[in-house]
PDB file of C-alpha atoms and ligand atoms in Angstrom:
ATOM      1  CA  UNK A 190     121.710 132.740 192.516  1.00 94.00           C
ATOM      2  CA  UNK A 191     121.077 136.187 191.015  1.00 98.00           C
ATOM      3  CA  UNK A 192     121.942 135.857 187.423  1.00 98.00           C
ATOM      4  CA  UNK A 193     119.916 138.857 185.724  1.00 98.00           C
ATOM      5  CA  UNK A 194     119.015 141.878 185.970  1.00 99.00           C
ATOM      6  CA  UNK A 195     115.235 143.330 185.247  1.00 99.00           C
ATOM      7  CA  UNK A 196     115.134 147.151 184.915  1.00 99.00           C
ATOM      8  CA  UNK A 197     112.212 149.365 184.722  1.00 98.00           C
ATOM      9  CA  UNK A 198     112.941 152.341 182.819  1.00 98.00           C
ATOM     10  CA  UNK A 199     111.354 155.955 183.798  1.00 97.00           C
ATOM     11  CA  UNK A 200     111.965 156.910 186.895  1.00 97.00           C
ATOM     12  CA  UNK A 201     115.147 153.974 187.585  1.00 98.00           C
ATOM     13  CA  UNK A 202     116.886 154.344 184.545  1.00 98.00           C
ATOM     14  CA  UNK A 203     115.929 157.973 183.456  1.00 98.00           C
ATOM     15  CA  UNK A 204     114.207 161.054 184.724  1.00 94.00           C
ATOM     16  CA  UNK A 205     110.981 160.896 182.580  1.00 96.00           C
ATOM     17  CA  UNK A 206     108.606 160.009 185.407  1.00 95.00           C
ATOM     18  CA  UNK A 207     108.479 163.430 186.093  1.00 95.00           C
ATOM     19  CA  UNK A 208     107.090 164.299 182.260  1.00 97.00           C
ATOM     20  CA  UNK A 209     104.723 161.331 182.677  1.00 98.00           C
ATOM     21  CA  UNK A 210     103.219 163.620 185.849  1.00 97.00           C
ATOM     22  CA  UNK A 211     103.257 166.501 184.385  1.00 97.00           C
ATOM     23  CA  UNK A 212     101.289 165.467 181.145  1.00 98.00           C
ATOM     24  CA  UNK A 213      98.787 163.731 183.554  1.00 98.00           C
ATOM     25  CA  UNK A 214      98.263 166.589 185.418  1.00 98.00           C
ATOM     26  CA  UNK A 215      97.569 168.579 181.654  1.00 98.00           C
ATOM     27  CA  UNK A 216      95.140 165.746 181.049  1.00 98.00           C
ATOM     28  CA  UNK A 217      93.504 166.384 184.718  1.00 98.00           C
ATOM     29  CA  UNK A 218      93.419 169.450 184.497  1.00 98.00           C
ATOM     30  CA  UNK A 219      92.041 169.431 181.141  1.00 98.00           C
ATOM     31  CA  UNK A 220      88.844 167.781 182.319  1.00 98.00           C
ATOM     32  CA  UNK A 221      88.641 170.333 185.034  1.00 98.00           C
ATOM     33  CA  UNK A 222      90.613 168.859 187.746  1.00 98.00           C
ATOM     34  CA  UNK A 223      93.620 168.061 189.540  1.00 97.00           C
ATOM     35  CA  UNK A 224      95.600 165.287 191.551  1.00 98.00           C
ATOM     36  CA  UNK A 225      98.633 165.150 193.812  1.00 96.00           C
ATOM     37  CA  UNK A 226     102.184 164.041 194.130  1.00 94.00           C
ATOM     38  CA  UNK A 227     100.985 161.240 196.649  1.00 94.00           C
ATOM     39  CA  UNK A 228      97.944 160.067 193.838  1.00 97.00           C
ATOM     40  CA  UNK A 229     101.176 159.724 190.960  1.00 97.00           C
ATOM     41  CA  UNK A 230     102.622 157.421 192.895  1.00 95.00           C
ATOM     42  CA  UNK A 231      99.325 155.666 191.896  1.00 96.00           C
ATOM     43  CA  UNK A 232     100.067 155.895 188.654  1.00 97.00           C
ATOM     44  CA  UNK A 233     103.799 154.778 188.437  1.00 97.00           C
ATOM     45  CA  UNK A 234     104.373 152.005 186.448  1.00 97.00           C
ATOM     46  CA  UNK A 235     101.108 151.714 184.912  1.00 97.00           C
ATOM     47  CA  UNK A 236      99.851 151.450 181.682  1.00 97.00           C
ATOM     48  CA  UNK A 237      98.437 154.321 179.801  1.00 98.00           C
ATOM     49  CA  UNK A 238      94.850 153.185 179.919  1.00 98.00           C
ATOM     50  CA  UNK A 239      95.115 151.841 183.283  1.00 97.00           C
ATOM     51  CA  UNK A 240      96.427 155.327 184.471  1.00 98.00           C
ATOM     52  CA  UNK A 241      93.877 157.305 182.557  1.00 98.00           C
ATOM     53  CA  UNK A 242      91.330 155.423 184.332  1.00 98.00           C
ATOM     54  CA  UNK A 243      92.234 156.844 187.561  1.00 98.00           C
ATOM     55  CA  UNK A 244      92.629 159.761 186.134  1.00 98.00           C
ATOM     56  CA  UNK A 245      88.748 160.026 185.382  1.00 98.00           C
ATOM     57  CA  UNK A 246      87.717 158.907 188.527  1.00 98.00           C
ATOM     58  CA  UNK A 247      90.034 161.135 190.487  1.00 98.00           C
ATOM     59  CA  UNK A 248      88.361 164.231 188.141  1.00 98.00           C
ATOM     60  CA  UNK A 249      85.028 163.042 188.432  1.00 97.00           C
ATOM     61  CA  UNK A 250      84.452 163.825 185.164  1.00 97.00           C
ATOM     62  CA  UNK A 251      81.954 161.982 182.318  1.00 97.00           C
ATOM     63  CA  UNK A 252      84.028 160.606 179.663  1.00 97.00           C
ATOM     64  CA  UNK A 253      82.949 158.475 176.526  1.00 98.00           C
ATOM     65  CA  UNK A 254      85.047 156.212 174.579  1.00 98.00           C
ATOM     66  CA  UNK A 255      85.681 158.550 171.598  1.00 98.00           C
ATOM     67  CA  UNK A 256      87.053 160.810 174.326  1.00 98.00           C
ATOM     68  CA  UNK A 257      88.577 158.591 176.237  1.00 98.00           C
ATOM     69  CA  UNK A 258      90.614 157.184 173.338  1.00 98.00           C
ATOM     70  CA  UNK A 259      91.650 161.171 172.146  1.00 98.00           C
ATOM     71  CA  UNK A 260      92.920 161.611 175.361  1.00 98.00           C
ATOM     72  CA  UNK A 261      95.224 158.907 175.082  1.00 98.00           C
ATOM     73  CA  UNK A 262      96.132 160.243 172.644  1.00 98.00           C
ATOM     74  CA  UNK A 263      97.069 163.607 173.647  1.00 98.00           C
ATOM     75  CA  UNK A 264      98.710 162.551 176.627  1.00 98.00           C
ATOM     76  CA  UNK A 265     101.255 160.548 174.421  1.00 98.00           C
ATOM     77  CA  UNK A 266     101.454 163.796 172.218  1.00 98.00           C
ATOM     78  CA  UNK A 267     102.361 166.001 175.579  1.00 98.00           C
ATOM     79  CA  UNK A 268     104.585 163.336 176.496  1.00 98.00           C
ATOM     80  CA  UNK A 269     107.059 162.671 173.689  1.00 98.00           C
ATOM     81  CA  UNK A 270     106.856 166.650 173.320  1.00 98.00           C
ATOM     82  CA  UNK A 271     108.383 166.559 177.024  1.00 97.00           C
ATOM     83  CA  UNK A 272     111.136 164.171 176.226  1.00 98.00           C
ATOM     84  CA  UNK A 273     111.952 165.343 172.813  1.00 96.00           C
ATOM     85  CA  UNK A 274     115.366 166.176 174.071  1.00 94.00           C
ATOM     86  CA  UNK A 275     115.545 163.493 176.355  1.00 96.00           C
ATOM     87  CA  UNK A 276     119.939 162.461 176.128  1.00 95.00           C
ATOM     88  CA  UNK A 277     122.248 160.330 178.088  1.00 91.00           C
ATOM     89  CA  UNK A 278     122.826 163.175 180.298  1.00 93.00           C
ATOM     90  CA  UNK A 279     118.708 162.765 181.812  1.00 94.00           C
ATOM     91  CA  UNK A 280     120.098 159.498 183.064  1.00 97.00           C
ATOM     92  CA  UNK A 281     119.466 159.031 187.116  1.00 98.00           C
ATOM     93  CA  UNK A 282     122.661 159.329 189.134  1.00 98.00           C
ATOM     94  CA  UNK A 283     124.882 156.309 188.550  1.00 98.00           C
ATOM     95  CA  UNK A 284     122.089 154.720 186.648  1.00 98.00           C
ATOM     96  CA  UNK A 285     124.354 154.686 183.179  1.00 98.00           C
ATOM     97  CA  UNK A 286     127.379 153.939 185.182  1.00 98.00           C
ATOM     98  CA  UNK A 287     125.401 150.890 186.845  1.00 98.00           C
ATOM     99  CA  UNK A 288     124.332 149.695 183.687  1.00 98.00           C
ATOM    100  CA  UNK A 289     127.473 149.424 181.798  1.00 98.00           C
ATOM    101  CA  UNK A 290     129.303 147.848 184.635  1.00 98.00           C
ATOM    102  CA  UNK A 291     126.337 144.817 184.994  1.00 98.00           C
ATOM    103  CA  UNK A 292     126.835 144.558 181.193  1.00 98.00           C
ATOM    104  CA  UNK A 293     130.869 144.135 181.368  1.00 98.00           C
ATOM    105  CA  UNK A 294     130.214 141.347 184.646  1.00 98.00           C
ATOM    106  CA  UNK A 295     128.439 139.574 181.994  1.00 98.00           C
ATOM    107  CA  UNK A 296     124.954 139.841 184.445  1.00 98.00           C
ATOM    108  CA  UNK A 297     122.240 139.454 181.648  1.00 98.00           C
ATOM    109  CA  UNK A 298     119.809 142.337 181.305  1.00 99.00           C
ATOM    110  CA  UNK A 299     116.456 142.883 180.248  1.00 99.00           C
ATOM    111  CA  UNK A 300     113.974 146.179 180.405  1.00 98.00           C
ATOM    112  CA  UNK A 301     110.565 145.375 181.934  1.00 98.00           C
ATOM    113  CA  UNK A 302     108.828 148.370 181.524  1.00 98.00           C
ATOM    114  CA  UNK A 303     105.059 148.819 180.864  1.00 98.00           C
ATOM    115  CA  UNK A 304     105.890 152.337 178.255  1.00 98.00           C
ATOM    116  CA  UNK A 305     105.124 152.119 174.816  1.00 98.00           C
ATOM    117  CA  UNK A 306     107.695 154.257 174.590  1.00 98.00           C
ATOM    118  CA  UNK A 307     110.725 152.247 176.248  1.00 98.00           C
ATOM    119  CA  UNK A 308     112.642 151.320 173.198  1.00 98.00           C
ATOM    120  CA  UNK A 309     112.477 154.799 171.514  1.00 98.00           C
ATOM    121  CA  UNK A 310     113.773 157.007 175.411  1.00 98.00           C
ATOM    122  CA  UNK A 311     116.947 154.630 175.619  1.00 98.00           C
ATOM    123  CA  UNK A 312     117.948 154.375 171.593  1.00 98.00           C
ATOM    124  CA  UNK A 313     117.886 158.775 172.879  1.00 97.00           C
ATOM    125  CA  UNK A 314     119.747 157.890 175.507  1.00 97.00           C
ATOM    126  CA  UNK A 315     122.220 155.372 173.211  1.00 97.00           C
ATOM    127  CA  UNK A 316     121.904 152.295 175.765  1.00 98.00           C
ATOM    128  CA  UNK A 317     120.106 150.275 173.510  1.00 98.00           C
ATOM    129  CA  UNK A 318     123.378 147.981 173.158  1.00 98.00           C
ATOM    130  CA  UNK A 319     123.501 147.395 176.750  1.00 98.00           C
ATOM    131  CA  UNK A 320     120.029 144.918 176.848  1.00 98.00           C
ATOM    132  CA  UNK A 321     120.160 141.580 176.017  1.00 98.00           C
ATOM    133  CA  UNK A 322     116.190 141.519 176.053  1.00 98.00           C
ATOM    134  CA  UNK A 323     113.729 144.407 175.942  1.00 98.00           C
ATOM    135  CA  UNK A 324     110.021 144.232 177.222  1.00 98.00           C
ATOM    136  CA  UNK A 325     107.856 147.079 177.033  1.00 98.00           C
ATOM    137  CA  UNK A 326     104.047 148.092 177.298  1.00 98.00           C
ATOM    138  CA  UNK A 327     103.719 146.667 173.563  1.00 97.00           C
ATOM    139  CA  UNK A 328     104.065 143.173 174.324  1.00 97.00           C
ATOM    140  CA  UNK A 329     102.266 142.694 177.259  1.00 98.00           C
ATOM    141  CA  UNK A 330      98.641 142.280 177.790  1.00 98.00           C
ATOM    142  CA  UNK A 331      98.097 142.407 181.829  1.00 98.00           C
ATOM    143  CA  UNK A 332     100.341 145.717 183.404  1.00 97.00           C
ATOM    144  CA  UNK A 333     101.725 146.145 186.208  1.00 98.00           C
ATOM    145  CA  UNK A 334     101.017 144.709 188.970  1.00 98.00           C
ATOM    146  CA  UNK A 335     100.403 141.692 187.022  1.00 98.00           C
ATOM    147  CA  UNK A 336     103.997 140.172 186.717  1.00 98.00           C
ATOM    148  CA  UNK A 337     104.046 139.397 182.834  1.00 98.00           C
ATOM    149  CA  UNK A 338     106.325 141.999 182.174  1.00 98.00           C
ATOM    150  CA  UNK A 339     108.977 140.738 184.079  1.00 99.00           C
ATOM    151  CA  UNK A 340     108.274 137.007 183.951  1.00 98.00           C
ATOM    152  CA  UNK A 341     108.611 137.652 180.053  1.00 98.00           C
ATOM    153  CA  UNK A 342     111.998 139.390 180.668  1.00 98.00           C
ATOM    154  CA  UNK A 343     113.350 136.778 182.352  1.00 99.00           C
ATOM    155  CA  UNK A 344     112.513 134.372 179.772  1.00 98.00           C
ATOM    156  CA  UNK A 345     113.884 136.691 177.031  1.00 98.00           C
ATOM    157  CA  UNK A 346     117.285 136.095 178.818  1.00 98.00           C
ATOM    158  CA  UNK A 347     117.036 132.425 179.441  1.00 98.00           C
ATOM    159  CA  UNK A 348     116.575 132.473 183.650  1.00 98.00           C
ATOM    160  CA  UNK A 349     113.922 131.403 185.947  1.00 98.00           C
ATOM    161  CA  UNK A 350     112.527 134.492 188.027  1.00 98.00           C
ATOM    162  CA  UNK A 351     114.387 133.744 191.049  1.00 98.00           C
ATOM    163  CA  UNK A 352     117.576 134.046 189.605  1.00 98.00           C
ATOM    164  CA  UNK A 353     116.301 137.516 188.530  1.00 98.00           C
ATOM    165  CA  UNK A 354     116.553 140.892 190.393  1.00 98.00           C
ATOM    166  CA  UNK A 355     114.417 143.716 189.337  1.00 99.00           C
ATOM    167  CA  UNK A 356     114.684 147.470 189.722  1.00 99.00           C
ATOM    168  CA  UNK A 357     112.071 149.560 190.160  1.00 98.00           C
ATOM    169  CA  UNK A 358     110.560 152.740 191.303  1.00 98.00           C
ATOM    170  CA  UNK A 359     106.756 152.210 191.441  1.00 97.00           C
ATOM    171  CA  UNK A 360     104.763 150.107 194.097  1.00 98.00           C
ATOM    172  CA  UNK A 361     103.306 148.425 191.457  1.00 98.00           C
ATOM    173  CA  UNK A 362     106.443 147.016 190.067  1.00 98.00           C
ATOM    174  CA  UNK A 363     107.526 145.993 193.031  1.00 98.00           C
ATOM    175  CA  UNK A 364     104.318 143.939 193.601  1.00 98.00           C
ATOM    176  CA  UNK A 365     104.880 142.495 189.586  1.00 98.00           C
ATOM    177  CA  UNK A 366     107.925 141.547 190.719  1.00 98.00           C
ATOM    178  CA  UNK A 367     107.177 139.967 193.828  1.00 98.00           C
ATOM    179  CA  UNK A 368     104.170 138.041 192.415  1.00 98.00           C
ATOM    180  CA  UNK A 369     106.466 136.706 189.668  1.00 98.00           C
ATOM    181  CA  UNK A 370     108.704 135.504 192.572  1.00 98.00           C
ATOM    182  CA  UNK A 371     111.673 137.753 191.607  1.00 98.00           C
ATOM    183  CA  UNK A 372     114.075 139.656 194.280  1.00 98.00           C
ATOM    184  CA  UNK A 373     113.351 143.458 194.566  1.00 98.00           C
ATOM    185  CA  UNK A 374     115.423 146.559 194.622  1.00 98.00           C
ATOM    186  CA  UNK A 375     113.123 149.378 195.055  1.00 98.00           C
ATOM    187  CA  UNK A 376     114.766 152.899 193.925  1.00 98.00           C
ATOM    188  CA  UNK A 377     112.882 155.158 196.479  1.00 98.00           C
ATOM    189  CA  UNK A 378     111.439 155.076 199.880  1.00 97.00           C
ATOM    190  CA  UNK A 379     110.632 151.922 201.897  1.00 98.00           C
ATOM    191  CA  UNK A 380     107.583 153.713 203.258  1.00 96.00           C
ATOM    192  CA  UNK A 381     106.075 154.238 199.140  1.00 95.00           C
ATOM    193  CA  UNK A 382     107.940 150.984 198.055  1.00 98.00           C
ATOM    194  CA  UNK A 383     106.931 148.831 200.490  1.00 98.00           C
ATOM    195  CA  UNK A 384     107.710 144.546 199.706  1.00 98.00           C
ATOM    196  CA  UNK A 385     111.100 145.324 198.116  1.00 98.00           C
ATOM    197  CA  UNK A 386     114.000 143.454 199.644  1.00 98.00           C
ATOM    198  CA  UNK A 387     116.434 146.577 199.283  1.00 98.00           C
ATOM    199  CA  UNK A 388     116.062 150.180 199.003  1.00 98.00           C
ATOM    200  CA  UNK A 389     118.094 152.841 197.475  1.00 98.00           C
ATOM    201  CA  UNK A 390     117.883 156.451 196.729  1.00 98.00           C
ATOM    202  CA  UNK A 391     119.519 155.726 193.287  1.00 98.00           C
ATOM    203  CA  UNK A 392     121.755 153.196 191.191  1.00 98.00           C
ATOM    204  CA  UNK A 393     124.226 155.031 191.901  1.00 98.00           C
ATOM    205  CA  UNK A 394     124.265 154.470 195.615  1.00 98.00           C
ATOM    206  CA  UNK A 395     125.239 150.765 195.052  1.00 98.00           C
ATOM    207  CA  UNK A 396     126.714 148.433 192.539  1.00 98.00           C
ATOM    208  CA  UNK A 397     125.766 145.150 190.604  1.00 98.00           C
ATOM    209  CA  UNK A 398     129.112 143.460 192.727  1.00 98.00           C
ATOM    210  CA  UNK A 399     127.225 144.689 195.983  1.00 98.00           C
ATOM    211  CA  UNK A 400     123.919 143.825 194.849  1.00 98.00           C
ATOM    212  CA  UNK A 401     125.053 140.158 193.403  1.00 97.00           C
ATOM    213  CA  UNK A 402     126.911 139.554 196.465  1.00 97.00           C
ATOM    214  CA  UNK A 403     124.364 140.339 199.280  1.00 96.00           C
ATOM    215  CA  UNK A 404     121.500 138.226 196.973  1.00 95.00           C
ATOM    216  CA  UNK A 405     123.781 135.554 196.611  1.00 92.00           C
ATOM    217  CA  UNK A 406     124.947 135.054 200.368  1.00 83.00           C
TER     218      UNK A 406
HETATM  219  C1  LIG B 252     105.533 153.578 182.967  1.00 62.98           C
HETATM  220  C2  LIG B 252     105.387 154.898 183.672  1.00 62.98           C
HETATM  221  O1  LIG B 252     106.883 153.266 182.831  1.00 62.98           O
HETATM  222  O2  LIG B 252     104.936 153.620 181.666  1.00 62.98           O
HETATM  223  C3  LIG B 252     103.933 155.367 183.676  1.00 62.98           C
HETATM  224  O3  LIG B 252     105.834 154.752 185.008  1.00 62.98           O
HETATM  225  C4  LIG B 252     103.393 155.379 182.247  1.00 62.98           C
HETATM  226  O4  LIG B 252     103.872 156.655 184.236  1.00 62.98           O
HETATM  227  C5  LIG B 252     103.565 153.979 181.649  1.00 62.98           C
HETATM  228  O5  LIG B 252     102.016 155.742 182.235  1.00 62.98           O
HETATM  229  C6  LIG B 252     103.044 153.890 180.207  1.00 62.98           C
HETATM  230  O6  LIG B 252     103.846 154.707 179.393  1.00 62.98           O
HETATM  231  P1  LIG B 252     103.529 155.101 177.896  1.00 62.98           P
HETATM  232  O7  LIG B 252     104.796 155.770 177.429  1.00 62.98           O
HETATM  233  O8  LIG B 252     103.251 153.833 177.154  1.00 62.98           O
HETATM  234  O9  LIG B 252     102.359 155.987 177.913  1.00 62.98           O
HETATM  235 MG1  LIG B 253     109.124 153.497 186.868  1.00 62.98          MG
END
């Protein structure tokens, strides 16, 4: 029986995986390369250092750990520049919509999302009220893939992972979410989110009654 709902946030909830790519590609390009649409999906859904990594290797370049640690740094800085004026109205379609009518079923809902910056992008976007739990990059220590994120979610909201179905936009949350033994919708392709049970362009092209109902057959 599905009983909760796990969301990731940018790029399910709100349009900010585009300003994660863009200050990625400033970072790349910064040590004097580049990477493509197809490499960010690489990146989705993982953690800063984790996606700085790749970021090296795809650039080739020689980088320290002073450096390394700067440009941390200054990717977060050309970030939350980016979503300075992040609002409700960045939400994805029918993402706000979806939300509030999970929260009125009474379906309990946690964020599972590996950003730092989770809590501060949805008190912008004034849905704060709507999650009953909310895990984010600061209180995990393995990322995504690694299922913690979501297998501390569910616990947040008192269910076992199969009663659980999470959202998410990034192969790599799918496979967290798989590996923690949790149901799957992925928002996007089935050819770049392969393993989820359910695909859909967008929230908005469903509903938790839908969703609930087809889990729980
Ligand atoms: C994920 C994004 O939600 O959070 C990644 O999909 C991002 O692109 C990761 O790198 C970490 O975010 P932050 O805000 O902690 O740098
Ligand atoms: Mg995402």
């Amino acid at each position: 029986m599905i009983r909760g709902f796990l969301f990731d946030l940018d790029g399910v909830i709100v349009d900010t995986a585009v300003f994660h790519f863009q200050a990625w590609r400033r970072c790349a390009q910064k040590l004097g390369g580049d990477f493509t649409e197809a490499q960010n999906e690489e990146l989705k859904g993982v953690s800063r250092a984790d996606s700085l990594k790749k970021v090296v290797e795809w650039t080739k370049a020689s980088v320290n750990t002073e450096e390394f640690e700067a440009l941390l740094v200054e990717k977060n800085e050309w970030y939350l520049e980016l979503v300075q004026e992040v609002s409700e109205a960045d939400g994805l379609p029918g993402a706000v919509t979806f939300l509030e009518q999970a929260h009125a079923q009474g379906i309990k809902i946690a964020l599972g999302s590996a950003s730092k910056n989770a809590p501060m992008i949805l008190n912008k976007m004034g849905l704060t009220h709507l999650f009953d739990a909310i895990i984010d990059g600061n209180n995990v220590i393995n990322g995504k893939p690694h299922p913690e994120v979501f297998l501390k979610g569910a616990a947040a909201i008192g269910l076992d992972p199969e009663e659980c179905l999470v959202f998410e936009d990034s192969i790599a949350g799918v496979q967290a979410a798989k590996t923690g033994g949790m149901s799957c919708v992925g928002i996007g392709t089935p050819e770049t989110l392969e393993g989820a049970d359910l695909h859909f362009t967008a929230l908005g092209d469903t509903t938790p009654t839908e969703l609930v109902a087809c889990f729980n057959m």
